[in-house]
Amino acid sequence: MELPARTFRVTRADLVRYAGASGDFNPIHWNDRTAAKVGLPGVIAHGMFTMALVGRAVADWAGAPDAIVDYNVRFTRPVVVPDDDEGTEIEVTAVVREVTGEGLTRLDVTATCRGEKVLSQARATVRKPR
């Protein structure tokens, strides 16, 4: 079974807010010159911010944030965020891999940006909310 896709818009303003909340002020997340100097294609979203957006989609599908029992990803490509009002989009989809006898649902999750997968081995296990 495939779950409905979720799309999240990410702008530079989101990166600034996330930097303030997380304390991660690495200039690759806000400065084009620094990003280029280290070989990146542009300013990139924080990996943990990307992971949090995907986690939000999983929590919404599960019906409650505390329904997530396990959640793991590997980062494969950066999410490049242009310096404009539009930013970029991350699309999150998932398929049910297994429903266990204990009432747990295992999901294989996919996150893409501009048609490219930005996470691999993204998996979540959720339980029905109480």
mmCIF file of C-alpha atoms in Angstrom:
data_model
loop_
_atom_site.group_PDB
_atom_site.id
_atom_site.type_symbol
_atom_site.label_atom_id
_atom_site.label_comp_id
_atom_site.label_asym_id
_atom_site.label_seq_id
_atom_site.Cartn_x
_atom_site.Cartn_y
_atom_site.Cartn_z
ATOM 1 C CA MET A 1 0.000 0.000 0.000
ATOM 2 C CA GLU A 2 1.305 3.426 -0.933
ATOM 3 C CA LEU A 3 0.709 6.383 1.377
ATOM 4 C CA PRO A 4 -0.274 9.820 0.020
ATOM 5 C CA ALA A 5 2.649 12.034 -0.975
ATOM 6 C CA ARG A 6 3.563 15.038 1.174
ATOM 7 C CA THR A 7 5.406 18.057 -0.214
ATOM 8 C CA PHE A 8 7.386 20.530 1.880
ATOM 9 C CA ARG A 9 8.666 23.860 0.557
ATOM 10 C CA VAL A 10 12.092 24.866 1.892
ATOM 11 C CA THR A 11 13.365 28.437 1.585
ATOM 12 C CA ARG A 12 16.457 30.220 2.817
ATOM 13 C CA ALA A 13 14.301 31.789 5.533
ATOM 14 C CA ASP A 14 13.507 28.259 6.772
ATOM 15 C CA LEU A 15 17.231 27.530 6.949
ATOM 16 C CA VAL A 16 17.824 30.663 9.023
ATOM 17 C CA ARG A 17 15.035 29.697 11.432
ATOM 18 C CA TYR A 18 16.359 26.140 11.699
ATOM 19 C CA ALA A 19 19.897 27.404 12.328
ATOM 20 C CA GLY A 20 18.597 29.534 15.190
ATOM 21 C CA ALA A 21 16.628 26.654 16.691
ATOM 22 C CA SER A 22 19.379 24.065 16.306
ATOM 23 C CA GLY A 23 22.444 26.212 16.876
ATOM 24 C CA ASP A 24 23.937 24.942 13.585
ATOM 25 C CA PHE A 25 25.241 28.116 11.948
ATOM 26 C CA ASN A 26 27.598 26.393 9.493
ATOM 27 C CA PRO A 27 27.888 28.849 6.576
ATOM 28 C CA ILE A 28 27.195 26.106 3.984
ATOM 29 C CA HIS A 29 23.574 26.554 5.081
ATOM 30 C CA TRP A 30 23.397 30.285 4.305
ATOM 31 C CA ASN A 31 26.446 31.506 2.321
ATOM 32 C CA ASP A 32 26.789 30.723 -1.394
ATOM 33 C CA ARG A 33 30.514 31.539 -1.494
ATOM 34 C CA THR A 34 31.305 29.156 1.354
ATOM 35 C CA ALA A 35 29.145 26.407 -0.150
ATOM 36 C CA ALA A 36 30.938 26.774 -3.498
ATOM 37 C CA LYS A 37 34.355 26.879 -1.813
ATOM 38 C CA VAL A 38 33.791 23.433 -0.278
ATOM 39 C CA GLY A 39 32.483 21.991 -3.558
ATOM 40 C CA LEU A 40 28.745 22.129 -2.985
ATOM 41 C CA PRO A 41 26.377 23.144 -5.798
ATOM 42 C CA GLY A 42 24.928 25.892 -3.594
ATOM 43 C CA VAL A 43 23.597 26.520 -0.107
ATOM 44 C CA ILE A 44 22.160 23.286 1.282
ATOM 45 C CA ALA A 45 19.493 22.498 3.849
ATOM 46 C CA HIS A 46 20.620 21.026 7.150
ATOM 47 C CA GLY A 47 20.458 17.242 6.977
ATOM 48 C CA MET A 48 18.602 17.082 10.273
ATOM 49 C CA PHE A 49 16.067 19.615 8.969
ATOM 50 C CA THR A 50 15.417 17.391 5.960
ATOM 51 C CA MET A 51 15.126 14.387 8.265
ATOM 52 C CA ALA A 52 12.681 16.298 10.491
ATOM 53 C CA LEU A 53 10.421 17.159 7.535
ATOM 54 C CA VAL A 54 10.336 13.505 6.511
ATOM 55 C CA GLY A 55 9.620 12.588 10.139
ATOM 56 C CA ARG A 56 6.704 15.041 10.113
ATOM 57 C CA ALA A 57 5.228 13.230 7.107
ATOM 58 C CA VAL A 58 5.610 9.891 8.905
ATOM 59 C CA ALA A 59 3.958 11.278 12.055
ATOM 60 C CA ASP A 60 1.063 12.644 10.006
ATOM 61 C CA TRP A 61 0.560 9.269 8.309
ATOM 62 C CA ALA A 62 0.734 7.514 11.685
ATOM 63 C CA GLY A 63 -1.747 9.917 13.262
ATOM 64 C CA ALA A 64 0.477 11.159 16.116
ATOM 65 C CA PRO A 65 4.148 12.060 16.644
ATOM 66 C CA ASP A 66 4.509 9.556 19.484
ATOM 67 C CA ALA A 67 3.368 6.732 17.186
ATOM 68 C CA ILE A 68 6.862 6.615 15.642
ATOM 69 C CA VAL A 69 8.706 3.690 17.223
ATOM 70 C CA ASP A 70 11.814 3.722 15.014
ATOM 71 C CA TYR A 71 13.092 5.998 12.256
ATOM 72 C CA ASN A 72 16.377 5.833 10.322
ATOM 73 C CA VAL A 73 17.767 7.439 7.177
ATOM 74 C CA ARG A 74 21.015 7.836 5.282
ATOM 75 C CA PHE A 75 21.764 11.106 3.568
ATOM 76 C CA THR A 76 22.627 10.621 -0.111
ATOM 77 C CA ARG A 77 22.303 14.029 -1.792
ATOM 78 C CA PRO A 78 22.145 17.550 -0.451
ATOM 79 C CA VAL A 79 18.963 19.590 -0.711
ATOM 80 C CA VAL A 80 20.105 22.711 -2.556
ATOM 81 C CA VAL A 81 18.061 25.788 -1.612
ATOM 82 C CA PRO A 82 18.227 28.691 -4.084
ATOM 83 C CA ASP A 83 18.338 32.300 -2.908
ATOM 84 C CA ASP A 84 14.876 33.291 -4.114
ATOM 85 C CA ASP A 85 11.326 33.452 -2.774
ATOM 86 C CA GLU A 86 10.411 30.016 -4.130
ATOM 87 C CA GLY A 87 13.144 27.893 -2.564
ATOM 88 C CA THR A 88 12.806 24.214 -3.353
ATOM 89 C CA GLU A 89 10.506 21.328 -2.542
ATOM 90 C CA ILE A 90 11.024 18.004 -0.855
ATOM 91 C CA GLU A 91 8.484 15.341 -1.766
ATOM 92 C CA VAL A 92 7.992 12.474 0.664
ATOM 93 C CA THR A 93 6.314 9.190 -0.226
ATOM 94 C CA ALA A 94 6.132 5.853 1.532
ATOM 95 C CA VAL A 95 4.969 2.306 1.017
ATOM 96 C CA VAL A 96 3.931 -0.140 3.683
ATOM 97 C CA ARG A 97 6.551 -2.872 3.773
ATOM 98 C CA GLU A 98 5.021 -4.941 6.566
ATOM 99 C CA VAL A 99 2.325 -4.984 9.218
ATOM 100 C CA THR A 100 3.331 -7.108 12.186
ATOM 101 C CA GLY A 101 1.178 -9.150 14.518
ATOM 102 C CA GLU A 102 2.113 -6.697 17.285
ATOM 103 C CA GLY A 103 0.334 -3.862 15.490
ATOM 104 C CA LEU A 104 3.464 -2.218 14.085
ATOM 105 C CA THR A 105 3.648 -0.939 10.533
ATOM 106 C CA ARG A 106 7.022 -0.770 8.797
ATOM 107 C CA LEU A 107 7.379 1.850 6.080
ATOM 108 C CA ASP A 108 9.914 2.307 3.301
ATOM 109 C CA VAL A 109 10.137 6.066 2.844
ATOM 110 C CA THR A 110 11.386 8.036 -0.170
ATOM 111 C CA ALA A 111 12.355 11.716 -0.136
ATOM 112 C CA THR A 112 13.166 13.502 -3.375
ATOM 113 C CA CYS A 113 14.158 17.013 -4.357
ATOM 114 C CA ARG A 114 14.017 18.031 -8.019
ATOM 115 C CA GLY A 115 13.516 14.403 -8.995
ATOM 116 C CA GLU A 116 16.568 13.066 -7.143
ATOM 117 C CA LYS A 117 16.511 10.937 -4.010
ATOM 118 C CA VAL A 118 18.025 12.835 -1.091
ATOM 119 C CA LEU A 119 17.756 9.987 1.424
ATOM 120 C CA SER A 120 18.410 6.280 1.110
ATOM 121 C CA GLN A 121 17.491 3.404 3.370
ATOM 122 C CA ALA A 122 14.817 5.628 4.901
ATOM 123 C CA ARG A 123 12.637 3.431 7.072
ATOM 124 C CA ALA A 124 10.140 4.028 9.815
ATOM 125 C CA THR A 125 8.190 1.818 12.158
ATOM 126 C CA VAL A 126 4.950 3.188 13.557
ATOM 127 C CA ARG A 127 2.217 1.914 15.844
ATOM 128 C CA LYS A 128 -1.409 2.863 15.893
ATOM 129 C CA PRO A 129 -1.940 5.910 18.109
ATOM 130 C CA ARG A 130 -3.833 5.261 21.338
#
